[in-house]
JSON list of C-alpha atoms in Angstrom, two decimals:
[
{"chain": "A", "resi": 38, "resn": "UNK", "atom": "CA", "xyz": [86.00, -200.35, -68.88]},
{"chain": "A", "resi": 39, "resn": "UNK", "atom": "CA", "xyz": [88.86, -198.73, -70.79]},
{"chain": "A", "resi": 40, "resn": "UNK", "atom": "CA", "xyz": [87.18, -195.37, -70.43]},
{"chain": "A", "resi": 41, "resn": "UNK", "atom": "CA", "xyz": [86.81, -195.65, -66.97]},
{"chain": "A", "resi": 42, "resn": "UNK", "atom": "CA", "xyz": [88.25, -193.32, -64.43]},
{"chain": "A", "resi": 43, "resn": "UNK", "atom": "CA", "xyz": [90.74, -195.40, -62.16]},
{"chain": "A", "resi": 44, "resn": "UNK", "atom": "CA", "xyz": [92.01, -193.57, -59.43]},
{"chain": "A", "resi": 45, "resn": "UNK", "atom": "CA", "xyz": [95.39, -195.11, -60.05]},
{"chain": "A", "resi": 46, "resn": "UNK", "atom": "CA", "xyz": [97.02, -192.68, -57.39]},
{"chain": "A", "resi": 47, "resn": "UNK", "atom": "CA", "xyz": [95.75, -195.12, -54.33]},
{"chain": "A", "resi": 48, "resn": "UNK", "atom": "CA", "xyz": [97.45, -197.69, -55.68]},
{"chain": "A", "resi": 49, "resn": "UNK", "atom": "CA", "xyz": [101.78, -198.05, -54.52]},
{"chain": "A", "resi": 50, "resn": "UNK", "atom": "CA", "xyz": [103.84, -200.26, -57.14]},
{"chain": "A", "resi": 51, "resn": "UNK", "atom": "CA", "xyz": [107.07, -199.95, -56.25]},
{"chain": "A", "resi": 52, "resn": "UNK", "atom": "CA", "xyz": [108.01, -202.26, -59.16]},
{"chain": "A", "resi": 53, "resn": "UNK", "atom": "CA", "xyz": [107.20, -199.35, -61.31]},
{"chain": "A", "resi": 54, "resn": "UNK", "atom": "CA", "xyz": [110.12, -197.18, -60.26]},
{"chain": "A", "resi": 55, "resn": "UNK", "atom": "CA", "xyz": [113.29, -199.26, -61.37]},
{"chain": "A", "resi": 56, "resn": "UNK", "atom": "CA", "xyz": [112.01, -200.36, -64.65]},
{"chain": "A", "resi": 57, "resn": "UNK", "atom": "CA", "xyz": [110.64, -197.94, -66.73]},
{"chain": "A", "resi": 58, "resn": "UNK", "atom": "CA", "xyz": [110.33, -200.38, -69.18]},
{"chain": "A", "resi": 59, "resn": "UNK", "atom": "CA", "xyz": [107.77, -202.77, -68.07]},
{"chain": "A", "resi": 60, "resn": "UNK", "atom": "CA", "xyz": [104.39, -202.57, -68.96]},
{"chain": "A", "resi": 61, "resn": "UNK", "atom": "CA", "xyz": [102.11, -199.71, -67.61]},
{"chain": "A", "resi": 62, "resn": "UNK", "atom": "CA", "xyz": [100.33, -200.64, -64.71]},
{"chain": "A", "resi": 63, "resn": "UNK", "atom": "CA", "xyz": [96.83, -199.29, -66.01]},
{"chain": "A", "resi": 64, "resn": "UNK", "atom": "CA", "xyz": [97.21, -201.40, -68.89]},
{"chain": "A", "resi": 65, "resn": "UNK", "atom": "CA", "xyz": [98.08, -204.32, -66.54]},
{"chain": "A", "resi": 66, "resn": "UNK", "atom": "CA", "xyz": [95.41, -203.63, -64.06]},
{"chain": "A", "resi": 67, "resn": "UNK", "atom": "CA", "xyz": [92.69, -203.07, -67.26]},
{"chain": "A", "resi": 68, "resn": "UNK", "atom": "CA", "xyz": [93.69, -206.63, -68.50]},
{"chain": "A", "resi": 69, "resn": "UNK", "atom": "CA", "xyz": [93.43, -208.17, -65.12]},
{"chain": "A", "resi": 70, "resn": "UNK", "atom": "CA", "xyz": [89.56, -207.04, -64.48]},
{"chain": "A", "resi": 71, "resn": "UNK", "atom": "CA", "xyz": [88.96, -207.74, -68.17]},
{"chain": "A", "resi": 72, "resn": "UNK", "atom": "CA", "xyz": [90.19, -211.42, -67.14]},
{"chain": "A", "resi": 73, "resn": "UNK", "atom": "CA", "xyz": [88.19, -211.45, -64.15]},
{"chain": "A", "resi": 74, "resn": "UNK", "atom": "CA", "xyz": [85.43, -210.52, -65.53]},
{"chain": "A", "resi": 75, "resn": "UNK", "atom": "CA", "xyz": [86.12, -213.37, -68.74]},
{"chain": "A", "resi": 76, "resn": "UNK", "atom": "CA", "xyz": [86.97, -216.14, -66.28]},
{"chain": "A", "resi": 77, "resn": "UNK", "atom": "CA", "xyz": [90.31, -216.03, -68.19]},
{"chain": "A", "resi": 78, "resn": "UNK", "atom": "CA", "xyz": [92.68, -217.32, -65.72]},
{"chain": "A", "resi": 79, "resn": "UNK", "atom": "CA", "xyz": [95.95, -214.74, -65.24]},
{"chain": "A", "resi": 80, "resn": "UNK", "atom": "CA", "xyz": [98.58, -217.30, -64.87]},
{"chain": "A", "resi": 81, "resn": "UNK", "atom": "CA", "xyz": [97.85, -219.50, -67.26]},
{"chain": "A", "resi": 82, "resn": "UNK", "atom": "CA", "xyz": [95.76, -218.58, -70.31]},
{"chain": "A", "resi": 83, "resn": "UNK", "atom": "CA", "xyz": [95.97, -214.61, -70.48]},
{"chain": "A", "resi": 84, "resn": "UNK", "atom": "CA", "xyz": [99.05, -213.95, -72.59]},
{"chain": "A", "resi": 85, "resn": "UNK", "atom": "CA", "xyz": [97.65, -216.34, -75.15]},
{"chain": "A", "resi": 86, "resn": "UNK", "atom": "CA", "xyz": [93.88, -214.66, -74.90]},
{"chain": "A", "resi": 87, "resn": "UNK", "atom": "CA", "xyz": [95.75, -211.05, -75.43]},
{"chain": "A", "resi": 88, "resn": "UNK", "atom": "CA", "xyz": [98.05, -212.34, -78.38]},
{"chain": "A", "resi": 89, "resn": "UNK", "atom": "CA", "xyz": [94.43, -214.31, -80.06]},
{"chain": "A", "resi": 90, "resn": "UNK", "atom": "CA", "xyz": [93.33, -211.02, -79.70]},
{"chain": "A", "resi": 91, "resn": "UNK", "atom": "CA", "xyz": [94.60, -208.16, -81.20]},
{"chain": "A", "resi": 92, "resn": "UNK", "atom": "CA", "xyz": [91.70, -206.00, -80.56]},
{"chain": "A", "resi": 93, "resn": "UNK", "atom": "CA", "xyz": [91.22, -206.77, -77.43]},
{"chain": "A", "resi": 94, "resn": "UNK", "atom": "CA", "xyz": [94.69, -205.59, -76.57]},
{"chain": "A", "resi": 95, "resn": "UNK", "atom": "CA", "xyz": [94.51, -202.55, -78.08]},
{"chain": "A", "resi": 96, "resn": "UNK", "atom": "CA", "xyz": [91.12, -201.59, -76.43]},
{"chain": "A", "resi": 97, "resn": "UNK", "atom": "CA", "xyz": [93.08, -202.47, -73.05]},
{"chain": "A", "resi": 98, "resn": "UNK", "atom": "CA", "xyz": [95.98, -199.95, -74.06]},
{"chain": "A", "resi": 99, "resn": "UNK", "atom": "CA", "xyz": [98.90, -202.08, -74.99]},
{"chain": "A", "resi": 100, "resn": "UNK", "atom": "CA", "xyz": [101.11, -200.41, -77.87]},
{"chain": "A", "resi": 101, "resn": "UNK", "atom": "CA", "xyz": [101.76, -201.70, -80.83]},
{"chain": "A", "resi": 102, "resn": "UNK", "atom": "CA", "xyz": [104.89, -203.86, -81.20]},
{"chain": "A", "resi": 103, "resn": "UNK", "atom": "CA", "xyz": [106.97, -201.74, -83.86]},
{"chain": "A", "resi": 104, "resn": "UNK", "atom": "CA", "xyz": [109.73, -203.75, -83.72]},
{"chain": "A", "resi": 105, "resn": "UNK", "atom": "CA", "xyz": [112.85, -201.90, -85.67]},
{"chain": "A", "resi": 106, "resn": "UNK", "atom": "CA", "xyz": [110.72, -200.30, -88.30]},
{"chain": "A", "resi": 107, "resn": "UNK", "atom": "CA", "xyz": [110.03, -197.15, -85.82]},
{"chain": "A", "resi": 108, "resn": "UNK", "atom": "CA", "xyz": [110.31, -194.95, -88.85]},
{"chain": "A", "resi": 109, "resn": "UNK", "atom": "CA", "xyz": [106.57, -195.89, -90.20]},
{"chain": "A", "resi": 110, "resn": "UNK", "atom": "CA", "xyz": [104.69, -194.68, -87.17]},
{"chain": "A", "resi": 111, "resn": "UNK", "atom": "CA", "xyz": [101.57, -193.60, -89.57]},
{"chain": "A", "resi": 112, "resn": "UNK", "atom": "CA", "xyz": [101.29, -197.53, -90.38]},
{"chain": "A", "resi": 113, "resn": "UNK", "atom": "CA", "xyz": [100.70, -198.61, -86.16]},
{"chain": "A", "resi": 114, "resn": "UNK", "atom": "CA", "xyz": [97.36, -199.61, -86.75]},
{"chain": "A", "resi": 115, "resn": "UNK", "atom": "CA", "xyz": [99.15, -202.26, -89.41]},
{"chain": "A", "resi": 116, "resn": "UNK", "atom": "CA", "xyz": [101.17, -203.76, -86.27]},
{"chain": "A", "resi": 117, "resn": "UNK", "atom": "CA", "xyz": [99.51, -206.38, -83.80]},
{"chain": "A", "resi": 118, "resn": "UNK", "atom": "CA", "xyz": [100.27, -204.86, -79.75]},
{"chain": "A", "resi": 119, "resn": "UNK", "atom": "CA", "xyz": [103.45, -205.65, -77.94]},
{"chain": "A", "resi": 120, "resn": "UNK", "atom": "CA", "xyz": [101.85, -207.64, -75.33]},
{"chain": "A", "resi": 121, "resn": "UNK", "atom": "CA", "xyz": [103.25, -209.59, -72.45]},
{"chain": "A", "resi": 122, "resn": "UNK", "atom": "CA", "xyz": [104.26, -213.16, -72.61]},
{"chain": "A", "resi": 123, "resn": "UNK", "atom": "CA", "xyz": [102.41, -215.46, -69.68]},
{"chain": "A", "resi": 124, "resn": "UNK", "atom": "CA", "xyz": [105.84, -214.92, -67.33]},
{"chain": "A", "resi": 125, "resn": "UNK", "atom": "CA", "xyz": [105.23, -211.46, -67.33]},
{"chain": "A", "resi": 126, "resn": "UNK", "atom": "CA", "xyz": [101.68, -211.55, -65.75]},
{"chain": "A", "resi": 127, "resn": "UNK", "atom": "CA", "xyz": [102.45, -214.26, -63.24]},
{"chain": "A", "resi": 128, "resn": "UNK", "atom": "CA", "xyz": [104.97, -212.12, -62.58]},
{"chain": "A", "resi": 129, "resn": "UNK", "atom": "CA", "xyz": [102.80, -209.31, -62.21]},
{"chain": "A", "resi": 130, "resn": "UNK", "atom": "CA", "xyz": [100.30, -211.31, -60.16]},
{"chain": "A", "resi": 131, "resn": "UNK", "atom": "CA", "xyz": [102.79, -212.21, -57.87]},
{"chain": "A", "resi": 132, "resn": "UNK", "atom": "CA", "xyz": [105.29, -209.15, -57.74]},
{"chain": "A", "resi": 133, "resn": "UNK", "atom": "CA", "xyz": [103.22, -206.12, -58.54]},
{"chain": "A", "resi": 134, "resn": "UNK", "atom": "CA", "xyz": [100.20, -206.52, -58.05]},
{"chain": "A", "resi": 135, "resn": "UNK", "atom": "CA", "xyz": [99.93, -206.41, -54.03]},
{"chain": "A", "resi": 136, "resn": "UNK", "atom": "CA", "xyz": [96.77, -207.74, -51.48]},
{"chain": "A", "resi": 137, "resn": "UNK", "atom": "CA", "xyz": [95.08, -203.80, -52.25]},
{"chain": "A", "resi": 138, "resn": "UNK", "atom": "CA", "xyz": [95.52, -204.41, -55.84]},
{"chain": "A", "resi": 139, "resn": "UNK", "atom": "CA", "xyz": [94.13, -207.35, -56.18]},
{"chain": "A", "resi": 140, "resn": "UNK", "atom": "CA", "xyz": [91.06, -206.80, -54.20]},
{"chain": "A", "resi": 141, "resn": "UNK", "atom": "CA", "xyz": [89.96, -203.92, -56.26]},
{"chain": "A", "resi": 142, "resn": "UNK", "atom": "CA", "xyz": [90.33, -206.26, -59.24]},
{"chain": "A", "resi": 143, "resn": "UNK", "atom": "CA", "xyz": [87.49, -208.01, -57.78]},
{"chain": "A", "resi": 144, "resn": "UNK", "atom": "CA", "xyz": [85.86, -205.20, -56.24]},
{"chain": "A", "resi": 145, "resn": "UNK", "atom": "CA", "xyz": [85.43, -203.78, -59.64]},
{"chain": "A", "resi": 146, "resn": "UNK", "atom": "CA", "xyz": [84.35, -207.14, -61.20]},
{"chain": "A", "resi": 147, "resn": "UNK", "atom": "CA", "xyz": [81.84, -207.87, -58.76]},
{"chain": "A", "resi": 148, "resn": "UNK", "atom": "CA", "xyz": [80.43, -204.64, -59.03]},
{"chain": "A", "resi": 149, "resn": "UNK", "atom": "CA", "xyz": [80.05, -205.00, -63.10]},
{"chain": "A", "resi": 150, "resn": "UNK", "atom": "CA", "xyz": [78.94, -208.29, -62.78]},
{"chain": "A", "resi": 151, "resn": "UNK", "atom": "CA", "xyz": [76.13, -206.95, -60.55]},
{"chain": "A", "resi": 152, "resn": "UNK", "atom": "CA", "xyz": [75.32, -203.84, -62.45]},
{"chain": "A", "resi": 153, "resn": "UNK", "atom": "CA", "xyz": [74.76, -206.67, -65.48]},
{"chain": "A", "resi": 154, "resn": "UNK", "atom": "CA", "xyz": [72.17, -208.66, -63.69]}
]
């Protein structure tokens, strides 16, 4: 899944453009089919799964959380990800992530599951 080729270009998220800051919305989008597929439910239980799983996270593409010590970059793989607490993705469920979005989340995770059968 994290190799796949998302045509991310379809997709409008206005939220995007006044807050450079937020999370990227491939990353987001990655960790909402992963939930789908997981039966991890996005506004309640994904921020903890992410944080449980610091593998996981990074697989998905979320940074790691450097926090002031920017100076040992060569040590990032010593840092768990910066990932977003469980008002961020509800947030992201209900802000960003519009009807189109959210039916290619479960376009893509029915199509998995039935490519698995």
């Amino acid at each position: 899944m994290t190799n796949a080729n998302i045509r991310l270009e379809k997709f409008t998220d206005p939220y995007w453009d006044d807050r450079p800051e937020i999370y990227e919305f491939e990353v987001m989008l990655r960790s909402f089919i992963y939930a789908e597929l997981r039966g991890i439910r996005y506004h309640q239980d994904l921020a903890d799964f992410l944080e449980r799983n610091p593998a996981i996270a990074f697989t998905l593409g979320f940074e790691p959380d450097l926090g002031d010590e920017n100076e040992y970059l060569a040590l990032q793989v010593y840092h768990t990800p910066e990932t977003p607490h469980q008002t961020t993705i509800t947030r992201c469920a209900n802000r960003r992530f519009l009807a189109r979005t959210e039916k290619f989340i479960m376009d893509v995770a029915d199509e998995i599951e039935a490519y698995c059968r």
